[in-house]
Short mmCIF file of C-alpha atoms in Angstrom, two decimals:
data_model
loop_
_atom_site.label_atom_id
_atom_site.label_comp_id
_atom_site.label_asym_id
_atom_site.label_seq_id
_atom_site.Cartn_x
_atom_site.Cartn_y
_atom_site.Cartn_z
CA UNK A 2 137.34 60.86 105.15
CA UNK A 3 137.73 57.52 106.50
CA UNK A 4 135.22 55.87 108.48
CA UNK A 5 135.12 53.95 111.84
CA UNK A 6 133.34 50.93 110.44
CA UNK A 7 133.80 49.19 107.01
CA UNK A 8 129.84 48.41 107.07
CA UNK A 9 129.30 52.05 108.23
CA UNK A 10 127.08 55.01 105.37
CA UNK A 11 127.37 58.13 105.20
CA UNK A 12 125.17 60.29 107.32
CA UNK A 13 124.77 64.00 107.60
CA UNK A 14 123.97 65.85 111.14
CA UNK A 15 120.88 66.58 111.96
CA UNK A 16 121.26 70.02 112.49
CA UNK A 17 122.45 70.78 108.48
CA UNK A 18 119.29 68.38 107.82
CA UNK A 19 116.96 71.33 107.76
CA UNK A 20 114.30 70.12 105.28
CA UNK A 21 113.55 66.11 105.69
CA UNK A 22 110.45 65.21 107.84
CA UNK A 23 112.03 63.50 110.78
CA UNK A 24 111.13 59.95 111.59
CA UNK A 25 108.52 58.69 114.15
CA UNK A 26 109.56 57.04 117.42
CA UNK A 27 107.12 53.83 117.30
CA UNK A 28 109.34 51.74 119.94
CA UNK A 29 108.33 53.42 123.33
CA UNK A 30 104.86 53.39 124.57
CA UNK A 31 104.85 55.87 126.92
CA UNK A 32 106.87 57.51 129.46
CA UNK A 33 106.61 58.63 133.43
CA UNK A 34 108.40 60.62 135.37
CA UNK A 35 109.33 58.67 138.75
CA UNK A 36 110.72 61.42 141.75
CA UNK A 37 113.63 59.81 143.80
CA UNK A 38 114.58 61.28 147.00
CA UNK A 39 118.74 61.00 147.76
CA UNK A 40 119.56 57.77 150.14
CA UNK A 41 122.08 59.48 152.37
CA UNK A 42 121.34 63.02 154.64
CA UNK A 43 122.53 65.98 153.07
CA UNK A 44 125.12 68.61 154.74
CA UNK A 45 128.23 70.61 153.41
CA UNK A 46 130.48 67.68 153.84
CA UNK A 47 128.49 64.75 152.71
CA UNK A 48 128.30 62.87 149.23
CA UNK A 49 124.35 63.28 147.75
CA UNK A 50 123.62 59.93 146.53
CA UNK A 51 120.40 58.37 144.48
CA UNK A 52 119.54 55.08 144.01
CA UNK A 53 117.61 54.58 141.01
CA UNK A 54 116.83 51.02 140.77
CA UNK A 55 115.97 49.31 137.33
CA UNK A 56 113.83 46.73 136.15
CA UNK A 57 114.27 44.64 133.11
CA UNK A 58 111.23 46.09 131.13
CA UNK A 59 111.88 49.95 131.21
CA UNK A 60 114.22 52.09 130.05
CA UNK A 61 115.89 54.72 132.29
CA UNK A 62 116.98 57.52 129.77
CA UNK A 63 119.97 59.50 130.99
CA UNK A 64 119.30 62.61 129.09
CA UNK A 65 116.13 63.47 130.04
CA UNK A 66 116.94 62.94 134.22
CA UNK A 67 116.50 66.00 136.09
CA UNK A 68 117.71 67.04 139.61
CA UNK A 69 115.78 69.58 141.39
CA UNK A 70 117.50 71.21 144.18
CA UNK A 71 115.57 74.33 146.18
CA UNK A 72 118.00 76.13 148.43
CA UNK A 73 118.10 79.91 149.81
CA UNK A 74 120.53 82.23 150.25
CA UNK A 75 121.69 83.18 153.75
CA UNK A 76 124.00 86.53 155.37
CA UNK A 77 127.38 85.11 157.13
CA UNK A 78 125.25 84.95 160.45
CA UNK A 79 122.83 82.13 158.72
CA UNK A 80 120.05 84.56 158.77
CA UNK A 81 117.81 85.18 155.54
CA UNK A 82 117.84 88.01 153.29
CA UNK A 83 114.70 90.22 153.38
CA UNK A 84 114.16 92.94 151.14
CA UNK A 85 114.70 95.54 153.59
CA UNK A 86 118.19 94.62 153.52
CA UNK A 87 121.04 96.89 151.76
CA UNK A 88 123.28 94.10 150.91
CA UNK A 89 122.20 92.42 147.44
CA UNK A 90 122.85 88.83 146.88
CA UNK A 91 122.11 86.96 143.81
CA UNK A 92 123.19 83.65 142.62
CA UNK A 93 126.14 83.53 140.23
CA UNK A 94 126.24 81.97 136.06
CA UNK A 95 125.29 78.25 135.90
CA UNK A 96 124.35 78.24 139.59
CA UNK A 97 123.25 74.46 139.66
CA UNK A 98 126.69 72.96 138.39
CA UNK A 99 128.62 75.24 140.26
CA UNK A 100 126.88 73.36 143.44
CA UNK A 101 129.18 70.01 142.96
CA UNK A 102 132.52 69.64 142.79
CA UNK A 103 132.17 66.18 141.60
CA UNK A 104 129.81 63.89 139.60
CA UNK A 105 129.98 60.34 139.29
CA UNK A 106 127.43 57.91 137.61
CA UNK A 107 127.14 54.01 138.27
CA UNK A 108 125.36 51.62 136.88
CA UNK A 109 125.56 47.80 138.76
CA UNK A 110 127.83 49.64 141.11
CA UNK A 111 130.45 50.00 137.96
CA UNK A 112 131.78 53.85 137.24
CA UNK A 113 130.86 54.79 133.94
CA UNK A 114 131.46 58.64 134.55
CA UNK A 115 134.78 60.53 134.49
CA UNK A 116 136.02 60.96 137.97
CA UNK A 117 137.11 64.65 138.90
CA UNK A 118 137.36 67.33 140.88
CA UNK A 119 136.39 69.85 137.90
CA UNK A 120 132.99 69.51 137.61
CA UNK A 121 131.78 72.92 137.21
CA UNK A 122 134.42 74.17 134.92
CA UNK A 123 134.04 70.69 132.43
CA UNK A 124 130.09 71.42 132.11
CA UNK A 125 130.64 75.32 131.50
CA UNK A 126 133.08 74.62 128.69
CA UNK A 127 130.38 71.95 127.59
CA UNK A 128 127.82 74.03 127.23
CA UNK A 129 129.64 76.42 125.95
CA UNK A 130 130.96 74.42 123.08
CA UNK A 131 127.66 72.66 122.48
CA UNK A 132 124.47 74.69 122.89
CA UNK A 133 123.09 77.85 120.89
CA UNK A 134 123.57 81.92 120.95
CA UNK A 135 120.44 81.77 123.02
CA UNK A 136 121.51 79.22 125.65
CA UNK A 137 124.96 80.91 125.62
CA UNK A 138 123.46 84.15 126.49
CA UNK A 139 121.44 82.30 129.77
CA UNK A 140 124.78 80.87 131.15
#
């Protein structure tokens, strides 16, 4: 196997490294969670964007970010469901990345994200590919 750096070791992945007492995290101090409310008015045909600004002494870590979106489900007319209702509605597999046909990330107004318009069907394949039995199941 040849590897991508002359100065580079060996390493196994973390998942096959069932037995070793992992290391501790001594660099970070703490953490916060900081909500952030988008910058532009949402409708159907508008972009959602967030402004996240950042300061030179913290560290904005892009795996743990969260979006929480609360939303209901509506009858052609726009009314709401009730439960005396015969039709059934529920939402479909991976409801929250089937909301956005596109995702783009910037940081100093530079693109660092893959630009298209197959959003939902990249992160189903992803987390197909990459999660569990368990998380597979949930999709």
């Amino acid at each position: 196997m040849s590897f991508l750096h002359n100065a580079s070791v060996e390493a196994l992945r973390t998942e096959l490294d069932l037995w070793a007492i992992p290391p501790t995290q001594t660099v970070l101090e703490g953490g916060e969670w900081i909500p952030y409310k988008p910058i532009t008015s949402i409708d159907q045909s508008n972009n959602v964007e967030f402004c996240v600004p950042g300061t030179g002494n913290e560290y904005i870590d892009p795996a743990h970010t969260l979006l929480q979106v609360r939303g209901k489900i509506v009858d052609s007319q726009d009314l709401d469901f009730t439960a005396d209702d015969k039709n059934e509605a529920t939402p479909i597999n991976y409801l929250l990345h089937s909301l956005w046909s596109q995702v783009d990330v910037s940081l100093n107004q530079k693109v660092i994200s893959q630009s298209a318009m197959t959003y939902p069907y990249r992160s189903y394949i992803e987390s197909l590919l990459a999660y569990d039995a368990p998380a597979k199941t949930r999709l």
